[in-house]
PDB file of C-alpha atoms in Angstrom:
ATOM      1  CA  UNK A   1       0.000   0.000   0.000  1.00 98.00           C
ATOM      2  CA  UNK A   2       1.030   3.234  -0.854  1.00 98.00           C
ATOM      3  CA  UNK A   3       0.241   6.463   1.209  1.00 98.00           C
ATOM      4  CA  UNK A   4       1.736   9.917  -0.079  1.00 99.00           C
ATOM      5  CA  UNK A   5       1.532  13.544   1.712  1.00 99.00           C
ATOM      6  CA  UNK A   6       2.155  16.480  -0.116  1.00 99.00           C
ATOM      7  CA  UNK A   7       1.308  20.623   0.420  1.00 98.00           C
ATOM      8  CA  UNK A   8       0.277  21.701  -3.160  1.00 98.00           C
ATOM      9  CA  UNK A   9      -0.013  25.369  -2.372  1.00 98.00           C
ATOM     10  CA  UNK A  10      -3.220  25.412  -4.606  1.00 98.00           C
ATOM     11  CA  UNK A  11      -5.187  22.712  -6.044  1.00 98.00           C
ATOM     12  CA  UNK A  12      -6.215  24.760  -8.621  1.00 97.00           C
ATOM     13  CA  UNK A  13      -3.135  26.233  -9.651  1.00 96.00           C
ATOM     14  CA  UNK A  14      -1.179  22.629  -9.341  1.00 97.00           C
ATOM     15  CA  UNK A  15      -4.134  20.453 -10.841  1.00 98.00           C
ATOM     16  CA  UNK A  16      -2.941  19.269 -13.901  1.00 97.00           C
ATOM     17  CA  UNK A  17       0.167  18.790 -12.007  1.00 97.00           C
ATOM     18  CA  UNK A  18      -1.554  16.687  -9.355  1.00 98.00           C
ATOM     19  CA  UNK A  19      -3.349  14.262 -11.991  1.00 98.00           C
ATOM     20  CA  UNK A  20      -0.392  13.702 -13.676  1.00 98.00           C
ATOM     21  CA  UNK A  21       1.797  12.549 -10.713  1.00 98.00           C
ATOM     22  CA  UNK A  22      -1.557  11.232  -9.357  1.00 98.00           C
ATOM     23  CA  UNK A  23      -0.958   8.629 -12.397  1.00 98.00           C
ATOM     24  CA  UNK A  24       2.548   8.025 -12.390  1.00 98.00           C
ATOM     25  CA  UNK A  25       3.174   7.409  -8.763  1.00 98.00           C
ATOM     26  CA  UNK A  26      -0.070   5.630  -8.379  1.00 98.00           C
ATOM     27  CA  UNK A  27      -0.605   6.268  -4.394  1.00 98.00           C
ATOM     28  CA  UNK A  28      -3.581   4.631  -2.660  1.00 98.00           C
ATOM     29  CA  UNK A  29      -3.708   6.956   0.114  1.00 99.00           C
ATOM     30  CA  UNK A  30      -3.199  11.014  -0.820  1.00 99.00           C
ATOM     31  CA  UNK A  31      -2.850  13.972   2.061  1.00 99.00           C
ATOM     32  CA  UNK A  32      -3.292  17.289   0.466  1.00 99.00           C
ATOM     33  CA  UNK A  33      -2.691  20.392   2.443  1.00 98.00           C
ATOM     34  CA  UNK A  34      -3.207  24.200   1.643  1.00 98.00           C
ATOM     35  CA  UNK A  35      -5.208  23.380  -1.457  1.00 98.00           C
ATOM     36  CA  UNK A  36      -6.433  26.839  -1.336  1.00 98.00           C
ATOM     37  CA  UNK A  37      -9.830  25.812  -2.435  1.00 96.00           C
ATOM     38  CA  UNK A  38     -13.864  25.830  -1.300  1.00 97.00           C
ATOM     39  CA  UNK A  39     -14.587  22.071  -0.809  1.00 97.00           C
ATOM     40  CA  UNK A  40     -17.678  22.317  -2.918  1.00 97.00           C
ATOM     41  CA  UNK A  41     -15.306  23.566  -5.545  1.00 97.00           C
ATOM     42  CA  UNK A  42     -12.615  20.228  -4.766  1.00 98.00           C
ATOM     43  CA  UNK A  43     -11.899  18.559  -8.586  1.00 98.00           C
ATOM     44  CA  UNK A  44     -13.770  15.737  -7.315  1.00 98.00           C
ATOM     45  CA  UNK A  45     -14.412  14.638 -10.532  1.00 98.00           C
ATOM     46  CA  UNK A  46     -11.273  14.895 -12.152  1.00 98.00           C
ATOM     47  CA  UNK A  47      -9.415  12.568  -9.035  1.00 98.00           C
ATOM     48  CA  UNK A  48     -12.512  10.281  -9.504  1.00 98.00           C
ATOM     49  CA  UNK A  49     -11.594   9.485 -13.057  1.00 98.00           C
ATOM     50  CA  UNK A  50      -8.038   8.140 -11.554  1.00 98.00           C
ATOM     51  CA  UNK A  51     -10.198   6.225  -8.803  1.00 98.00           C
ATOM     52  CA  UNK A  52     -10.001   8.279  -6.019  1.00 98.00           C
ATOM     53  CA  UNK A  53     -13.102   9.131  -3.578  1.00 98.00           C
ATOM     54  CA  UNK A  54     -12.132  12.799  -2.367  1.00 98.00           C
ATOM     55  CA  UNK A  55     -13.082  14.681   0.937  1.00 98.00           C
ATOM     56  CA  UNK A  56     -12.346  18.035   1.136  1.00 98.00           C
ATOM     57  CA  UNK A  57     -11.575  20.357   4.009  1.00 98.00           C
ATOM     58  CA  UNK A  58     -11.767  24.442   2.794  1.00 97.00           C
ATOM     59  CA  UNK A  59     -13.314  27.882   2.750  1.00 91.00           C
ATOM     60  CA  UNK A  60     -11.644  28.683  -0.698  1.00 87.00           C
ATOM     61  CA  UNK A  61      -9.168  31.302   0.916  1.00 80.00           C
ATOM     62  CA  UNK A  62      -5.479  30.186   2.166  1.00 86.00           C
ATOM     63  CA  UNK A  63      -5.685  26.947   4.526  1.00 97.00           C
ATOM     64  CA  UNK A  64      -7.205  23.823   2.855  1.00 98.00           C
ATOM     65  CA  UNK A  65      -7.147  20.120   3.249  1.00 98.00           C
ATOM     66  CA  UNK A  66      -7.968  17.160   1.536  1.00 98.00           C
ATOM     67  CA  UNK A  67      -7.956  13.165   1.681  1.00 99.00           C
ATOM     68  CA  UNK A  68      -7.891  11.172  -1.507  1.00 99.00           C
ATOM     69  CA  UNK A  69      -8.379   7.093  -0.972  1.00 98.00           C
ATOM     70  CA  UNK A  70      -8.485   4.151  -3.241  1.00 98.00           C
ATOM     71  CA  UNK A  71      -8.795   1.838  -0.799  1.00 98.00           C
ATOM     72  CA  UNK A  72     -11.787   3.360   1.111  1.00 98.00           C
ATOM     73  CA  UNK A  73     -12.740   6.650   2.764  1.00 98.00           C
ATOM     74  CA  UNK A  74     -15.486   6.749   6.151  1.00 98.00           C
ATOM     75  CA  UNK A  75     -15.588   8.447   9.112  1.00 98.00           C
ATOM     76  CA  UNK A  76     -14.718  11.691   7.409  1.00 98.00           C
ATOM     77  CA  UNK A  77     -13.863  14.184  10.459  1.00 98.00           C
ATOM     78  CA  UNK A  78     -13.694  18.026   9.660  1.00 98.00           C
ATOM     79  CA  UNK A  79     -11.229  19.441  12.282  1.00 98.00           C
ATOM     80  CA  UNK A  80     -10.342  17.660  15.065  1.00 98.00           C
ATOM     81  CA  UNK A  81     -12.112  17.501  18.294  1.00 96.00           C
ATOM     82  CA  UNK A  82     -10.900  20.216  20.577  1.00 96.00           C
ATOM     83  CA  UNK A  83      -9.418  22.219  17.423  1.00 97.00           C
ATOM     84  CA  UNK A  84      -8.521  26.386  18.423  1.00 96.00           C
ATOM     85  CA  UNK A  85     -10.189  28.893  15.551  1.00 95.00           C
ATOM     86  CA  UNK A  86      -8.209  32.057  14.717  1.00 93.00           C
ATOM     87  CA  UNK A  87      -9.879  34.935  13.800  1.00 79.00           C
ATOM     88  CA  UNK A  88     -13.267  34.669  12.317  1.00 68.00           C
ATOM     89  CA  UNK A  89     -15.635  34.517  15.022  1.00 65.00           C
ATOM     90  CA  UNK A  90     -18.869  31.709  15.248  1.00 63.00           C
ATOM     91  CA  UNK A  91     -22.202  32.620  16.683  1.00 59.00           C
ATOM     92  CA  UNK A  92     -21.064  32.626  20.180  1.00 62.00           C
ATOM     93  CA  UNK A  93     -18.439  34.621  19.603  1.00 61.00           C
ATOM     94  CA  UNK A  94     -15.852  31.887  20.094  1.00 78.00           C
ATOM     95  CA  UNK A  95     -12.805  31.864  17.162  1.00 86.00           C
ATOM     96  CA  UNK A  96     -14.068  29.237  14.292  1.00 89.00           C
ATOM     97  CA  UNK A  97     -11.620  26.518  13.503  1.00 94.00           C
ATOM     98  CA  UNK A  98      -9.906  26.945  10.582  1.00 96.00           C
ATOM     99  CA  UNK A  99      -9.374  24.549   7.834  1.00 97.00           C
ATOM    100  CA  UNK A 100      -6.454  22.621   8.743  1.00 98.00           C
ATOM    101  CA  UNK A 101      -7.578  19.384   9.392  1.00 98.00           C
ATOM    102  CA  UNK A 102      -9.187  16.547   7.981  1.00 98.00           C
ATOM    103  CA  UNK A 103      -9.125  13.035   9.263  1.00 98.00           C
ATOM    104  CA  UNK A 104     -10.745   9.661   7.780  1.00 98.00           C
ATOM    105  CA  UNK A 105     -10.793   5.770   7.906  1.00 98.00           C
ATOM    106  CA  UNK A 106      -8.683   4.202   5.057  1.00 98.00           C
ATOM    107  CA  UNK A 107      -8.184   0.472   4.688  1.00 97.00           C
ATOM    108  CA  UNK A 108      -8.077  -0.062   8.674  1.00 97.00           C
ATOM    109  CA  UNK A 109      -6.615   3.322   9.781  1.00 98.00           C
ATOM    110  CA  UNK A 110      -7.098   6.525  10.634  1.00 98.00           C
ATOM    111  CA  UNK A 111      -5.533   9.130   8.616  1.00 98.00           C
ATOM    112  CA  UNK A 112      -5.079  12.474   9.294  1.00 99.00           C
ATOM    113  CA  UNK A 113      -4.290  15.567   6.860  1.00 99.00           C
ATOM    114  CA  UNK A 114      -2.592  18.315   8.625  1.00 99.00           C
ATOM    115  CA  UNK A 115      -1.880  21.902   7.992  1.00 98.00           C
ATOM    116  CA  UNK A 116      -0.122  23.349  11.388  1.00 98.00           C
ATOM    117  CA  UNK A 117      -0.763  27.031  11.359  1.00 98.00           C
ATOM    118  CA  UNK A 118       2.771  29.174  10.352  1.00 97.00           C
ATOM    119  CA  UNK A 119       3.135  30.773  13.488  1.00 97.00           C
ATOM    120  CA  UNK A 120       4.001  34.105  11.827  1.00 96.00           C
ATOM    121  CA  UNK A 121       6.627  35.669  14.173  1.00 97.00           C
ATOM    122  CA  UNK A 122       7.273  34.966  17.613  1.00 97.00           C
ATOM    123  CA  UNK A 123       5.519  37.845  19.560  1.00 96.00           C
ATOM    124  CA  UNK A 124       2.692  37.134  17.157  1.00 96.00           C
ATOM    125  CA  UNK A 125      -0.865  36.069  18.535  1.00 95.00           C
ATOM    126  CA  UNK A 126      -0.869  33.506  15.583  1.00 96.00           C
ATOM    127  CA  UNK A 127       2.358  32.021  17.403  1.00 97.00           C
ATOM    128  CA  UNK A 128       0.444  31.214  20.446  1.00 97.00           C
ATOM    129  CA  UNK A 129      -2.611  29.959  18.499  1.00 97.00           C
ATOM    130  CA  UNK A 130       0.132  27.432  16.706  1.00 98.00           C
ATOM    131  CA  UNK A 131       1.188  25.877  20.014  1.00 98.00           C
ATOM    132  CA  UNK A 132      -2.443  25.752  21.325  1.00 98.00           C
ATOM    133  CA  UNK A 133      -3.684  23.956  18.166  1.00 98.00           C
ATOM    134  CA  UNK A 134      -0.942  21.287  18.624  1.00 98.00           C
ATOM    135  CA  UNK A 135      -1.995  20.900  22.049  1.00 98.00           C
ATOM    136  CA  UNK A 136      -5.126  20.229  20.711  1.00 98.00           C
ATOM    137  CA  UNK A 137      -3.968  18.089  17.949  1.00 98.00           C
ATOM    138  CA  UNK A 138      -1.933  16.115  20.731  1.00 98.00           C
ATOM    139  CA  UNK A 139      -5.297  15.268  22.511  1.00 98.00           C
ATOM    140  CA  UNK A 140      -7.190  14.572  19.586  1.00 98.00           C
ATOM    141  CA  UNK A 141      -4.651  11.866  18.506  1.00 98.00           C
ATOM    142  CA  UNK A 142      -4.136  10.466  22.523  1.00 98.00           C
ATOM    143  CA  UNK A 143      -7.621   9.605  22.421  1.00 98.00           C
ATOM    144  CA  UNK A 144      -7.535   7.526  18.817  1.00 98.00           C
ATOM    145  CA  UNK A 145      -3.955   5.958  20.316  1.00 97.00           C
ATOM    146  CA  UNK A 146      -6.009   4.975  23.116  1.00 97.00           C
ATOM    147  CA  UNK A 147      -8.547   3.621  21.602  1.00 96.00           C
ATOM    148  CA  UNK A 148      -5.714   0.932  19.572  1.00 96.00           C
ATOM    149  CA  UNK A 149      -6.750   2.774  16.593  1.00 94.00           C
ATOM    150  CA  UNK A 150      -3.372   2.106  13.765  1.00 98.00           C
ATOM    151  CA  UNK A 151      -2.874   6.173  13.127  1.00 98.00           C
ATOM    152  CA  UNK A 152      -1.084   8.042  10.354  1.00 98.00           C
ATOM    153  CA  UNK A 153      -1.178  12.097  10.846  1.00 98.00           C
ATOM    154  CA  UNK A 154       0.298  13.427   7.797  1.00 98.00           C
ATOM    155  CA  UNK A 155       1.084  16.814   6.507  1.00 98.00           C
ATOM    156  CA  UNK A 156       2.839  20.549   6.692  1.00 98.00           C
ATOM    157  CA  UNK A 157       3.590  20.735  10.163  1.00 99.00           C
ATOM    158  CA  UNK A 158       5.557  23.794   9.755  1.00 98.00           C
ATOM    159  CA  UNK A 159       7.971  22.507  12.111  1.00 98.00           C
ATOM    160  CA  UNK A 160      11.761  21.537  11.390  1.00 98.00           C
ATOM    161  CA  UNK A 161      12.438  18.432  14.399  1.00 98.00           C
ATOM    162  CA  UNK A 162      15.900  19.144  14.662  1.00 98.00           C
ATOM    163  CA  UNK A 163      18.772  21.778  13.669  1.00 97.00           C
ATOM    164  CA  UNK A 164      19.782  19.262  10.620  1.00 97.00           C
ATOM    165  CA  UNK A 165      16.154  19.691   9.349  1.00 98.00           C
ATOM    166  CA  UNK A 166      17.211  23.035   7.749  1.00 98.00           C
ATOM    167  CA  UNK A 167      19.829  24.073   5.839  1.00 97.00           C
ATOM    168  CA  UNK A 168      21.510  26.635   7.821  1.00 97.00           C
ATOM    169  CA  UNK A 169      20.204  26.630  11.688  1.00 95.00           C
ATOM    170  CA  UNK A 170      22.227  30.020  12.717  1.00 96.00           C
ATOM    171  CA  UNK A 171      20.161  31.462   9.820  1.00 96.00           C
ATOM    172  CA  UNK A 172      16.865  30.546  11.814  1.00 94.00           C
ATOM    173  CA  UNK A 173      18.120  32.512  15.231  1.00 93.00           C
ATOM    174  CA  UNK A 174      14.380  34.425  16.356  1.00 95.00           C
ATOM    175  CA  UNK A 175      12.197  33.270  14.034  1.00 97.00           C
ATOM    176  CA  UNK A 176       9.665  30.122  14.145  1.00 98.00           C
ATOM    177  CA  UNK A 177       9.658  26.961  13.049  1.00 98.00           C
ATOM    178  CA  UNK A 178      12.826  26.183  15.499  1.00 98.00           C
ATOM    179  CA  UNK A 179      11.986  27.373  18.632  1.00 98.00           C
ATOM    180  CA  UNK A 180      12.206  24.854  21.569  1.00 98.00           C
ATOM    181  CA  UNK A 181       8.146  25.264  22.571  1.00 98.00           C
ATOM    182  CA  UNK A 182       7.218  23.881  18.635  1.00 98.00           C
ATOM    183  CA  UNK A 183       9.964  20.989  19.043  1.00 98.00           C
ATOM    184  CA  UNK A 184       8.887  20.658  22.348  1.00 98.00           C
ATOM    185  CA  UNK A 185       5.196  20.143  20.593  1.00 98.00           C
ATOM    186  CA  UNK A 186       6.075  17.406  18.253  1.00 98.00           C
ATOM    187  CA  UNK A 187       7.644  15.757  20.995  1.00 98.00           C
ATOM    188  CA  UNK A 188       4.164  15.538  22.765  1.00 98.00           C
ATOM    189  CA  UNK A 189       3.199  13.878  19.261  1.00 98.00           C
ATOM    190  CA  UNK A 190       5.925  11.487  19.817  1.00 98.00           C
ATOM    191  CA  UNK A 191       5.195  10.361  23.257  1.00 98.00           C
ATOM    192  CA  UNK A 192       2.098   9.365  22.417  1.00 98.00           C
ATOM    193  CA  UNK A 193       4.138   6.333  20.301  1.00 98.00           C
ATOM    194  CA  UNK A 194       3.801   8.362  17.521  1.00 98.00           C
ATOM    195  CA  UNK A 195       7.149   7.458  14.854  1.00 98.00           C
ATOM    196  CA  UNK A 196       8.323  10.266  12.372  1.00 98.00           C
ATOM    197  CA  UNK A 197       8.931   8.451   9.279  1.00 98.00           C
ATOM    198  CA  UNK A 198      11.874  10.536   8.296  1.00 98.00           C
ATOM    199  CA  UNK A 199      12.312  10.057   3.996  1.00 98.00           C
ATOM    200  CA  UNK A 200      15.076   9.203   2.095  1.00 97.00           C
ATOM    201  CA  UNK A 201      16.455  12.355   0.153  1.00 95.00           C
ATOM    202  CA  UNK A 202      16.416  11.881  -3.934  1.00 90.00           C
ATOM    203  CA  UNK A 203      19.662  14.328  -3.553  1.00 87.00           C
ATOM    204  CA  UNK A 204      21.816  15.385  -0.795  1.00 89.00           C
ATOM    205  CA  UNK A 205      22.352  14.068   3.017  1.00 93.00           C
ATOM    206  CA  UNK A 206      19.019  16.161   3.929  1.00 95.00           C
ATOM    207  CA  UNK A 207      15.427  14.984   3.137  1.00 98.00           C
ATOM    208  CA  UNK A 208      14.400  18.421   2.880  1.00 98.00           C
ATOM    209  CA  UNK A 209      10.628  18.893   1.503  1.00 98.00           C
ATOM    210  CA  UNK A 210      10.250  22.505   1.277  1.00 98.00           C
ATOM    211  CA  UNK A 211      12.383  25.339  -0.616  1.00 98.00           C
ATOM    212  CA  UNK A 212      11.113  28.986  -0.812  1.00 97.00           C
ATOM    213  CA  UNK A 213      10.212  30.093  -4.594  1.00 96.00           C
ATOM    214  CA  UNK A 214      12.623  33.066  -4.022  1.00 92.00           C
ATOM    215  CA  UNK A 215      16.683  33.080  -4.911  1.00 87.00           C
ATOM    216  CA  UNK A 216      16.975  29.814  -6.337  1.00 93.00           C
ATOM    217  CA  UNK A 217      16.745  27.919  -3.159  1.00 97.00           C
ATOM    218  CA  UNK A 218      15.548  25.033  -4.471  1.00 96.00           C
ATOM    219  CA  UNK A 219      18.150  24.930  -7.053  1.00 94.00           C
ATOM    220  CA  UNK A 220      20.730  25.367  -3.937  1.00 95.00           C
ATOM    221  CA  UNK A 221      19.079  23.028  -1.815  1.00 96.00           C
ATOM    222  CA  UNK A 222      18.191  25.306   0.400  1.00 97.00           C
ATOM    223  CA  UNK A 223      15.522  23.524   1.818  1.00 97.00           C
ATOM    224  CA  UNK A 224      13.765  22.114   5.283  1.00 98.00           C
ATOM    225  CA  UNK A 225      11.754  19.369   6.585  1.00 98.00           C
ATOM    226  CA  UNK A 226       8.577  20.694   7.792  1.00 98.00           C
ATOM    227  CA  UNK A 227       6.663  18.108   6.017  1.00 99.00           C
ATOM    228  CA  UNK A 228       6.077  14.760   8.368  1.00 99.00           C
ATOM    229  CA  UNK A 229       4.329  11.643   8.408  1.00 99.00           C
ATOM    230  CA  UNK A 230       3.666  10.621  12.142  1.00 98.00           C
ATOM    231  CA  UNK A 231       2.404   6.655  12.511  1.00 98.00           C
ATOM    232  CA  UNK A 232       1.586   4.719  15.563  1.00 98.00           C
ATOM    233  CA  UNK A 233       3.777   1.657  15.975  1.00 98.00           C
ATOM    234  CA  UNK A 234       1.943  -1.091  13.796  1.00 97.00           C
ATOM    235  CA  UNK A 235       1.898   1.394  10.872  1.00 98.00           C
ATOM    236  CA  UNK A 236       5.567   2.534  11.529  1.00 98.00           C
ATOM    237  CA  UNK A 237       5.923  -0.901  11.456  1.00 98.00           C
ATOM    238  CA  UNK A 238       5.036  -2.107   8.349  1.00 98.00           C
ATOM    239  CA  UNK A 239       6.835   0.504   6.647  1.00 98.00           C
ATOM    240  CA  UNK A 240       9.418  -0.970   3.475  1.00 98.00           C
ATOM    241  CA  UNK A 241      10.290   2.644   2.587  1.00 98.00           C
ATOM    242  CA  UNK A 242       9.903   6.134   2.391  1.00 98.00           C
ATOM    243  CA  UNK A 243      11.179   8.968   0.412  1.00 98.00           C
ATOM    244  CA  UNK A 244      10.770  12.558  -0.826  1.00 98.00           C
ATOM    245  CA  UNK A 245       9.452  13.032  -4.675  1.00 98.00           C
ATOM    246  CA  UNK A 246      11.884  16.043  -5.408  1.00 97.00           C
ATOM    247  CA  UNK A 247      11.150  15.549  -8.954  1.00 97.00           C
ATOM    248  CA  UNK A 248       7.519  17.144  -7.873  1.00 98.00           C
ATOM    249  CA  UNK A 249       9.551  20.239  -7.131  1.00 97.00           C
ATOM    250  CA  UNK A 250      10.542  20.772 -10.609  1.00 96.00           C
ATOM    251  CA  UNK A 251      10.162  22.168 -13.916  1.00 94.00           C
ATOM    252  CA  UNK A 252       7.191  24.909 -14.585  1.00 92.00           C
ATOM    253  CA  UNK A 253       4.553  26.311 -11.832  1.00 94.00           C
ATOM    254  CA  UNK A 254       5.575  23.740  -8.986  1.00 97.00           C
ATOM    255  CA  UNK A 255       4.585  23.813  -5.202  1.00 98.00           C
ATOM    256  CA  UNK A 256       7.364  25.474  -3.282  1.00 98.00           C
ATOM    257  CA  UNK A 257       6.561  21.366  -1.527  1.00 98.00           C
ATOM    258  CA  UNK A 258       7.386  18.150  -2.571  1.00 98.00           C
ATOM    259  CA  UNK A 259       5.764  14.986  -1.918  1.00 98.00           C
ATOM    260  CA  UNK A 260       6.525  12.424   0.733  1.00 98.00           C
ATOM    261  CA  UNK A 261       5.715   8.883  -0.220  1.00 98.00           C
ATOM    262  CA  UNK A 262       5.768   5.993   1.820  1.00 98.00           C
ATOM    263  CA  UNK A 263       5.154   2.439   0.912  1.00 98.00           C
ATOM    264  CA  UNK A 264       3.429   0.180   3.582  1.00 98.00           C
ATOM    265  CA  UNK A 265       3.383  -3.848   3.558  1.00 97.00           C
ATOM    266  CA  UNK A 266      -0.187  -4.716   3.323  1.00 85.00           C
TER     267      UNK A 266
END
């Protein structure tokens, strides 16, 4: 079985894109993030004509999330239970949840597509919403862990794990992304039994999955790892491999992401 994770940075924009890597790399299991799109206005259609049922996750501004399963899709969850808003007030005047988050049954687990908020700067309120929503996200998954549910959370978790996660740590001195308190937050993930499924790079030492558009960083490999696939232990455990599709990142209108695939035993 093969499961795949990837931040398009538009649906729309990356469609044809999407289809045709849809096609060649043939995944059975697809986590979209910041698809940028409405989910009345998801290409359902065109992913159906590939095989895919589609659930989409999306007020058609930034933010975005969708699930795409050839081996089954129920239990579709928008958001997860306990999920901080930002912004936008509801009816009660309490923040509404953004769209980050959209979870489902595939062939026997639970999958998760994530889209951790940026976290802006780090005097920013949208800093503190980022490490409140992973506290959140930490309970939502303790409770499916409990429950001996096998778990997959995959996605942009705008996090780099470790100093070797980005090109050039001194670089990153004050800003997010690094900071001890988000580390500190995947490490919540982790003690849950939660394995990162760290890729193998297609070039370099570094399985980098993101490179900004600007001053040919890709071409430099100027990259980092915010891009992760968490698993509980029997899904960890039936991985054969795992890599980063840096051929994605190439040629004309890419994602500034690539895609992480991972291939499970059955």
């Amino acid at each position: 079985m093969r499961l795949a994770t990837w931040n398009v940075n538009s649906v729309k924009a990356r469609l044809p894109r999407l289809l045709e890597w849809l096609a060649e790399t043939a995944p059975d299991i697809v986590c979209l993030q910041e698809t940028k799109c409405a989910a009345e206005a998801f290409p359902v259609a065109e992913v159906s004509e590939l095989g895919y049922t589609a659930a989409a996750h999306g007020d058609g501004r930034w933010n975005g999330v969708a699930l795409l399963s050839r081996v089954g899709l129920a239990d579709v969850t928008l958001s997860f239970p306990g999920e901080p808003g930002f912004g936008e007030l509801d009816g009660v005047g309490a923040a509404r949840p953004e769209a980050r988050a959209i979870g489902a049954t595939c062939a026997g687990m639970r999958v998760w597509s994530l889209y951790a908020p940026n976290g802006r700067t780090l005097d920013s309120p949208h800093f503190v919403y980022k490490l409140d929503w992973f506290a959140a996200l930490r309970d939502a998954l303790a409770a499916e862990v409990a429950a001996g549910l096998p778990v997959v959370a995959c996605g942009d978790y705008n996090v780099a794990p470790t100093d070797a996660d980005v090109w050039d740590a001194s670089l990153f001195a004050g800003a997010t992304h690094v900071t001890p308190a988000e580390r500190q937050a995947l490490a919540a993930l982790r003690d849950l039994g939660l394995h990162d499924v760290v890729p193998t790079p297609m070039k370099g030492p570094h399985p980098f999955t993101y490179w900004d558009y600007r001053a040919g960083m890709f071409h430099q490999n100027k990259g980092m790892r915010i891009d992760l696939v968490y698993a509980s232990g029997d899904v960890a455990g039936r991985v054969r491999s795992a890599y980063v599709d840096r051929e994605a990142r190439k040629g004309k209108g890419p994602s500034d992401h690539a895609p992480i695939v991972v291939d499970l035993e059955a």
